[in-house]
XYZ file of C-alpha atoms in Angstrom:
520
model
C 16.174 16.071 -32.511
C 14.333 14.110 -29.859
C 15.639 10.787 -30.756
C 19.170 11.932 -31.738
C 19.840 12.674 -27.941
C 18.250 9.625 -26.225
C 20.793 8.126 -28.839
C 23.902 9.793 -27.904
C 22.646 10.396 -24.121
C 21.957 6.103 -23.737
C 25.556 5.709 -26.214
C 27.261 7.588 -23.352
C 26.093 5.403 -20.351
C 26.580 2.138 -21.974
C 30.510 4.145 -23.004
C 30.039 4.270 -18.787
C 29.331 0.988 -18.480
C 32.102 -0.899 -20.799
C 33.897 0.909 -18.808
C 33.857 -0.459 -16.032
C 32.798 -4.205 -17.608
C 29.321 -3.510 -16.260
C 27.750 -5.859 -19.521
C 26.428 -9.765 -19.474
C 28.827 -12.440 -19.763
C 27.963 -13.520 -23.762
C 26.317 -16.220 -22.282
C 24.014 -14.501 -20.184
C 23.232 -12.306 -23.557
C 23.087 -15.269 -25.952
C 18.970 -14.904 -25.916
C 19.819 -10.507 -26.915
C 18.101 -9.656 -29.959
C 20.953 -9.579 -33.240
C 20.679 -5.652 -32.785
C 21.402 -5.728 -28.900
C 24.344 -8.957 -29.259
C 26.519 -7.088 -31.497
C 26.148 -3.884 -29.310
C 27.790 -6.296 -26.326
C 30.822 -7.399 -28.553
C 31.560 -3.505 -29.570
C 31.286 -2.776 -25.803
C 33.286 -5.675 -24.703
C 36.487 -4.362 -27.264
C 36.143 -1.439 -25.364
C 35.864 -2.987 -21.598
C 38.896 -5.225 -22.103
C 40.861 -2.670 -22.857
C 39.416 -0.900 -19.450
C 40.620 -1.100 -15.334
C 37.144 -1.428 -15.013
C 35.478 -3.991 -11.911
C 32.664 -5.559 -13.667
C 30.973 -3.985 -10.954
C 27.226 -2.434 -12.559
C 26.887 -0.432 -8.807
C 30.089 1.276 -9.644
C 29.000 2.035 -13.296
C 25.877 3.227 -12.515
C 26.974 5.754 -9.396
C 29.874 7.442 -11.683
C 26.727 8.421 -14.361
C 25.084 10.197 -11.865
C 21.418 10.656 -9.162
C 19.022 9.499 -11.902
C 20.728 5.918 -12.389
C 21.800 5.676 -8.893
C 17.776 5.698 -8.882
C 17.412 3.194 -11.433
C 20.248 0.762 -10.400
C 17.864 1.379 -6.771
C 14.914 -0.049 -8.195
C 15.709 -2.760 -10.963
C 17.683 -4.082 -7.295
C 13.606 -5.073 -6.941
C 13.417 -7.075 -9.978
C 15.653 -10.333 -9.925
C 13.093 -10.607 -13.165
C 15.044 -8.494 -15.100
C 18.531 -8.424 -13.991
C 19.065 -11.770 -12.625
C 19.624 -12.439 -9.163
C 23.216 -11.683 -8.952
C 22.601 -8.507 -10.270
C 19.465 -7.551 -8.220
C 22.027 -8.672 -5.185
C 25.314 -6.004 -6.065
C 21.973 -3.133 -6.448
C 20.839 -3.468 -3.265
C 24.074 -1.959 -2.138
C 24.349 0.603 -4.084
C 24.978 3.488 -2.325
C 22.270 6.486 -2.408
C 25.930 9.598 -2.142
C 26.738 12.388 -3.477
C 28.840 15.517 -2.187
C 26.337 17.625 -1.562
C 25.583 21.335 -2.273
C 27.176 24.292 -0.488
C 25.291 26.351 2.438
C 24.491 29.263 0.327
C 22.114 27.071 -1.766
C 20.532 25.649 0.766
C 19.560 29.037 2.237
C 18.358 30.596 -1.145
C 15.893 27.776 -1.256
C 15.021 27.957 1.880
C 14.282 31.951 1.487
C 12.305 30.667 -1.834
C 10.205 27.831 0.373
C 9.225 29.576 3.224
C 9.255 33.390 2.004
C 11.822 33.850 4.965
C 15.572 33.421 5.474
C 17.290 30.474 7.253
C 18.511 33.504 9.556
C 15.670 34.322 9.883
C 13.320 31.038 11.021
C 16.260 29.267 12.178
C 19.229 30.150 15.574
C 21.645 27.744 14.176
C 21.587 26.121 10.856
C 24.145 23.533 10.332
C 26.383 22.214 7.503
C 24.727 19.086 6.280
C 25.233 15.989 7.828
C 24.175 13.107 4.802
C 23.579 13.780 1.440
C 22.003 12.001 -1.234
C 20.481 11.569 -4.937
C 17.574 13.572 -4.034
C 18.116 16.112 -1.148
C 20.578 16.396 2.128
C 20.026 16.783 5.480
C 21.227 20.108 8.431
C 20.567 19.924 11.938
C 18.842 23.160 13.286
C 17.629 24.802 16.284
C 14.414 26.382 16.068
C 13.976 29.716 16.929
C 11.580 28.454 20.414
C 14.662 25.821 20.697
C 13.026 22.626 19.471
C 16.319 20.046 17.648
C 14.851 20.294 13.989
C 15.904 18.176 10.682
C 15.329 20.500 7.649
C 16.267 17.855 4.344
C 16.641 20.547 0.896
C 16.329 19.246 -2.537
C 19.216 19.191 -4.655
C 18.864 22.493 -7.232
C 18.852 21.833 -10.709
C 17.466 18.079 -9.679
C 13.896 17.922 -11.612
C 15.717 18.753 -15.056
C 18.097 16.306 -14.696
C 15.026 13.384 -13.523
C 12.856 14.782 -16.401
C 15.805 14.464 -18.984
C 17.465 10.585 -17.779
C 13.510 9.465 -18.032
C 12.430 10.351 -21.433
C 15.897 8.542 -21.921
C 14.442 5.474 -20.417
C 11.136 5.450 -21.325
C 12.778 5.452 -24.899
C 15.264 2.646 -24.417
C 12.441 0.601 -22.477
C 9.805 1.399 -25.749
C 13.160 0.008 -28.108
C 13.097 -3.022 -25.706
C 9.345 -4.340 -25.937
C 9.669 -3.765 -30.033
C 12.728 -6.284 -29.850
C 12.174 -8.030 -28.096
C 9.242 -10.221 -27.363
C 11.328 -12.346 -24.419
C 11.250 -9.200 -22.369
C 7.226 -7.677 -23.371
C 6.213 -10.571 -20.767
C 8.325 -8.604 -18.223
C 6.772 -5.566 -19.098
C 9.322 -2.695 -19.153
C 7.037 0.602 -19.771
C 5.802 -0.385 -17.227
C 8.432 -1.028 -15.007
C 10.216 2.585 -16.437
C 6.420 4.127 -14.976
C 6.461 2.924 -11.472
C 9.977 4.436 -11.445
C 8.865 7.356 -12.752
C 5.959 8.115 -10.309
C 8.127 6.714 -7.508
C 10.515 8.814 -8.932
C 7.902 12.765 -9.222
C 7.024 12.084 -5.101
C 10.007 12.031 -4.201
C 10.481 15.337 -5.523
C 7.754 16.553 -3.692
C 8.647 16.960 0.102
C 5.351 17.545 1.038
C 3.943 14.119 0.078
C 7.030 12.899 2.124
C 5.902 14.338 5.106
C 2.048 13.377 4.080
C 3.613 9.898 4.028
C 4.697 10.090 7.713
C 1.636 11.960 8.885
C 0.115 9.610 7.731
C 2.425 6.646 8.777
C 2.732 7.984 12.454
C -1.673 7.452 12.701
C -1.210 4.390 11.645
C 1.720 3.125 14.040
C 0.404 4.890 16.846
C -0.310 2.431 19.699
C 2.321 -0.163 17.853
C 4.826 -1.584 20.719
C 8.794 0.054 19.784
C 7.828 1.935 16.352
C 7.742 5.776 16.311
C 8.108 8.491 13.483
C 9.820 11.777 13.894
C 7.018 14.657 14.033
C 6.710 17.060 11.049
C 7.360 21.069 11.180
C 4.331 21.461 8.714
C 4.738 25.410 9.486
C 8.725 25.210 7.882
C 7.666 22.447 5.187
C 7.113 22.851 0.868
C 7.390 21.343 -2.075
C 11.438 21.789 -1.938
C 11.656 22.045 2.060
C 11.120 19.251 5.202
C 11.427 19.799 8.611
C 11.004 17.624 10.605
C 11.858 17.163 14.916
C 15.675 16.143 15.326
C 16.130 12.468 16.038
C 19.119 11.189 18.876
C 19.146 7.257 18.616
C 21.904 5.696 16.507
C 21.836 3.925 13.174
C 21.463 0.677 13.434
C 24.642 0.767 10.721
C 26.322 1.407 13.696
C 26.878 -1.920 15.822
C 29.422 -0.645 17.396
C 27.365 2.277 19.055
C 24.635 -0.148 19.546
C 25.670 -2.395 21.440
C 28.561 -0.064 23.742
C 23.897 1.746 24.479
C 23.204 -2.376 25.724
C 20.309 -2.053 23.850
C 18.376 -5.068 23.279
C 19.852 -6.752 19.941
C 17.313 -9.152 19.588
C 14.593 -7.247 20.175
C 15.461 -4.548 17.822
C 15.690 -7.245 15.039
C 11.752 -8.663 15.957
C 11.088 -5.587 15.997
C 12.396 -4.652 12.225
C 9.939 -7.419 10.588
C 6.600 -7.639 13.214
C 7.339 -3.200 12.014
C 7.493 -4.106 8.340
C 4.546 -6.471 8.062
C 1.736 -4.329 10.485
C 1.908 -2.039 7.939
C 2.206 -4.124 5.185
C -0.727 -6.450 6.325
C -2.709 -4.579 8.452
C -2.497 -0.846 6.861
C -1.725 -1.876 3.100
C 1.325 1.114 3.531
C 4.997 0.877 4.050
C 7.981 2.193 4.095
C 9.897 0.675 0.631
C 14.174 2.193 1.365
C 14.002 0.606 5.259
C 17.613 -0.212 5.142
C 20.055 0.267 7.701
C 20.810 3.320 6.950
C 17.009 4.987 7.306
C 16.402 3.205 10.457
C 17.462 3.971 14.268
C 17.750 3.103 17.760
C 16.288 5.128 20.843
C 17.779 4.621 24.319
C 14.959 3.232 25.559
C 14.481 0.300 22.327
C 12.097 1.760 20.485
C 13.146 1.465 16.032
C 12.949 4.787 14.422
C 12.464 5.595 10.590
C 13.551 8.171 8.910
C 13.399 8.940 5.175
C 10.134 8.808 3.427
C 10.417 8.755 0.101
C 10.151 6.000 -0.828
C 6.390 4.635 -0.390
C 4.485 1.024 -0.618
C 0.680 0.581 -1.378
C -1.079 -3.104 -1.167
C -4.845 -2.999 -1.753
C -6.913 -4.940 0.364
C -6.642 -8.038 -1.794
C -2.967 -7.760 -1.946
C -2.380 -7.656 1.388
C -4.830 -10.208 1.771
C -2.719 -12.423 -0.501
C 0.240 -11.659 1.137
C -0.462 -12.582 5.263
C -1.959 -16.369 3.314
C 0.824 -16.792 0.670
C 2.971 -16.619 3.898
C 0.978 -18.427 6.277
C 0.182 -21.243 3.854
C 4.067 -21.680 3.802
C 4.724 -21.530 7.602
C 2.058 -24.090 7.715
C 2.920 -26.652 3.948
C -0.557 -25.553 2.791
C 0.097 -26.057 -1.059
C -2.790 -26.515 -1.977
C -4.441 -22.717 -0.541
C -1.217 -21.256 -1.250
C -1.419 -22.213 -4.847
C -5.412 -21.377 -4.386
C -4.689 -17.782 -3.107
C -3.292 -17.518 -6.675
C -5.072 -18.204 -8.542
C -8.195 -16.638 -6.685
C -6.390 -13.091 -7.193
C -5.582 -13.408 -10.862
C -2.284 -13.729 -10.599
C -1.820 -17.251 -11.865
C -3.742 -17.801 -15.752
C -6.923 -20.019 -15.082
C -6.003 -21.991 -18.082
C -3.081 -23.133 -15.026
C -3.232 -26.551 -13.175
C -3.722 -25.832 -9.291
C -2.384 -29.202 -8.479
C 0.973 -28.215 -10.581
C 1.497 -25.217 -9.470
C 1.026 -26.280 -6.314
C 3.856 -28.933 -6.799
C 5.568 -25.881 -7.725
C 5.425 -24.368 -4.757
C 6.281 -27.491 -2.870
C 9.815 -27.959 -3.995
C 9.845 -24.668 -3.601
C 8.697 -24.196 0.606
C 10.185 -27.956 1.178
C 14.332 -26.971 1.309
C 14.099 -24.105 2.301
C 11.725 -25.240 5.185
C 13.961 -28.228 6.287
C 16.474 -25.741 7.180
C 18.170 -24.829 10.383
C 15.253 -22.425 11.790
C 17.991 -19.575 11.777
C 18.778 -20.269 7.970
C 14.947 -19.604 7.470
C 15.005 -17.183 4.596
C 11.053 -15.445 3.915
C 12.921 -13.217 1.403
C 14.711 -15.944 -0.266
C 10.864 -17.610 -0.318
C 9.837 -14.932 -2.164
C 12.348 -14.151 -4.310
C 12.317 -17.931 -5.730
C 8.151 -17.616 -5.725
C 7.917 -14.992 -8.203
C 10.829 -16.941 -10.008
C 8.285 -19.731 -10.613
C 5.301 -18.106 -11.541
C 7.408 -16.839 -14.525
C 6.600 -20.413 -15.919
C 2.957 -20.151 -15.694
C 2.253 -16.857 -17.904
C 1.993 -14.960 -14.313
C 2.412 -11.261 -15.137
C 4.434 -9.085 -12.783
C 2.862 -7.680 -10.125
C 5.580 -4.436 -9.598
C 4.065 -3.608 -6.481
C 4.863 -6.982 -5.323
C 8.229 -6.765 -6.364
C 9.059 -3.451 -3.991
C 7.341 -5.572 -0.843
C 9.944 -8.329 -2.357
C 12.824 -5.490 -2.897
C 11.706 -3.983 1.407
C 11.326 -7.868 2.424
C 14.695 -8.959 1.778
C 16.325 -5.655 3.410
C 14.488 -5.905 6.953
C 15.458 -9.892 6.575
C 19.561 -8.265 6.161
C 18.641 -6.062 9.382
C 17.217 -8.124 11.622
C 20.287 -10.789 11.196
C 22.920 -7.959 10.966
C 21.291 -7.637 14.416
C 20.926 -11.209 15.209
C 22.615 -14.336 12.732
C 20.804 -16.470 14.626
C 17.681 -14.630 13.940
C 13.751 -16.869 13.295
C 12.336 -15.611 10.564
C 9.081 -17.353 10.934
C 8.709 -17.366 15.186
C 8.989 -13.221 14.593
C 6.439 -12.692 11.582
C 3.620 -15.986 12.652
C 2.214 -13.667 15.655
C 1.895 -10.443 12.958
C 0.270 -12.606 9.809
C -2.043 -15.205 12.189
C -3.239 -12.391 14.041
C -4.181 -10.854 10.612
C -5.838 -13.507 9.265
C -7.956 -14.811 11.913
C -9.837 -11.207 12.169
C -10.157 -10.819 9.126
C -10.767 -14.410 8.363
C -12.485 -15.415 11.215
C -15.514 -14.547 12.729
C -15.144 -11.054 13.826
C -13.789 -10.260 10.537
C -16.963 -12.222 8.563
C -18.958 -9.444 10.808
C -17.340 -6.661 9.634
C -17.102 -7.322 5.992
C -20.997 -7.637 5.909
C -20.931 -4.424 7.833
C -19.056 -3.236 5.253
C -21.079 -3.948 1.910
C -24.550 -3.132 4.175
C -23.061 -0.152 4.212
C -21.638 0.776 1.162
C -25.254 -0.707 0.279
C -26.951 2.058 2.135
C -25.049 4.855 1.186
C -25.500 4.067 -2.754
C -29.299 3.754 -1.242
C -29.270 7.068 -0.328
C -28.255 8.602 -3.112
C -31.352 6.695 -5.280
C -33.468 10.019 -4.865
C -30.243 11.809 -6.281
C -30.004 10.075 -9.254
C -33.499 9.664 -9.589
C -34.069 13.285 -9.947
C -30.917 13.997 -11.966
C -32.276 10.759 -14.929
C -35.923 12.851 -14.444
C -34.121 16.457 -15.511
C -32.231 14.387 -18.465
C -35.574 13.353 -19.856
C -37.315 17.219 -19.660
C -34.133 17.676 -22.292
C -34.527 15.180 -24.080
C -37.881 16.585 -24.512
C -36.612 19.920 -24.971
C -34.155 19.058 -27.718
C -36.842 16.855 -29.311
C -39.232 19.631 -29.551
C -36.344 22.789 -30.442
C -35.765 20.461 -33.105
C -32.144 19.508 -32.028
C -32.566 15.835 -32.053
C -36.142 14.206 -33.010
C -37.907 12.907 -30.524
C -41.633 12.649 -30.560
C -43.579 13.574 -26.946
C -44.691 9.667 -27.045
C -41.152 8.854 -26.919
C -39.965 10.283 -24.661
C -42.560 9.543 -22.542
C -42.351 5.812 -22.716
C -38.416 6.905 -21.637
C -39.218 8.286 -18.595
C -41.333 5.434 -17.956
C -39.251 2.752 -18.322
C -36.167 4.846 -16.280
C -38.499 4.999 -13.459
C -39.823 0.773 -13.306
C -35.999 0.230 -14.098
C -35.247 3.158 -10.987
C -37.887 1.150 -9.098
C -36.438 -2.382 -9.488
C -33.090 -1.435 -8.146
C -34.374 0.650 -5.214
C -36.185 -2.813 -4.886
C -32.762 -5.246 -5.273
C -31.034 -2.723 -3.375
C -33.452 -3.148 -0.316
C -33.202 -6.610 -0.675
C -29.632 -6.955 -0.489
C -29.338 -4.729 2.373
C -31.302 -6.712 4.358
C -29.893 -10.361 2.862
C -26.622 -8.284 4.041
C -27.491 -7.571 7.897
C -29.324 -11.288 8.425
C -25.970 -13.289 7.031
C -24.329 -10.193 9.859
C -26.793 -11.125 12.977
C -26.927 -14.576 12.175
C -23.214 -14.280 12.467
C -23.416 -12.911 15.840
C -25.938 -15.344 17.452
């Protein structure tokens, strides 16, 4: 029955897509498997009688919250849906009619153990409603203005059902289409599912806000709302209320006399600091989630979708951006190979030539037309020609870069991306690759060895206990090991441990010597 349920629900989704005339044109479908091409022809018979406008975003909005999230995720995958479709999906609005006040009050009582009237002196109607949650303005009994975010009722069950359909479709695509396997649709669906699971627990969003607030504590021009932890639970998130102007309201920003050029710089520089320095960035930084206060500080809200980059990926991003800034395409190519993103059997020189073909047309444009987002988009497109496997975390980064660059250019049509980005990228590279960065790396390596060294007595004790256990088992007849064998095993273990200990001591001393030579 599960199979037929998947087929029925996906067929209904296909019907909606057909009514909106949202399927790809015949020339784009030429490489699809025969069964898929036949299905599309049948769908177009329906579409030809519809009044659709050919907009995929409209069809997904009609299909509901899960498909809206799917569309927003596919906006990060131009390699899957094409650049034009990805651009359309980036504008997909995550807005739904609000649910009623009584349901909101029930959710508060179920999660916080008290009614809204007991917790708040004022609890107003929803001021914003999206696919997963809606936000109310309220005032605590102590007189603090707060924002209360409440999860939609039944949304977890709805997403679980639809995600199971997405997984079913992804497995069928991988089974039917060999070219599609390189795009890893099952892995992509798992990335979407993981993101949604995190969004379904508002405590995770609160934790993300707290982590980012600690990261940006000393950053200029950027702040994060404070979480009210006693009033936060799985389905309820309470933060301080932000008296600020959304960046989507350009008229109000100008009326308040805010420096829009400085705000544009802050948007890009803050994002790059978060991604490169911290490896933790807000992955939904559109103008509706960004506000400017009276002092011109940038304030972000809605931390449901976050991106993470490990140290290797952060260095990869910084070196790529810096390499394009200084037009060192050979270095950019080598970074790809060093990171393992391009297979070793490819030719670095040919890859560098491909990168030059991307960079030179972009870099020779007037400064205000240079687009980092366009560069990253073309970069990930060309890597497919060199058998580079899809890196989901980098695609989320690319999508966010496209969005924040669009926000910056909205604020300042003459915005120069490279001038704004260069100080952040240069400073981080100097910190990590310069002498101080080398010392720091050596110290971290020595510290790791030191921590391992301190655990050696415990490891030796465990090894000795294991040897005694083997001897006891042998004596009990559980396994056949004589006394001489167990004693030989114990002696070999001791010799091995001594050798490992000496090697660790030598390695630690070598790292300390390297650090001292760099200092002096």
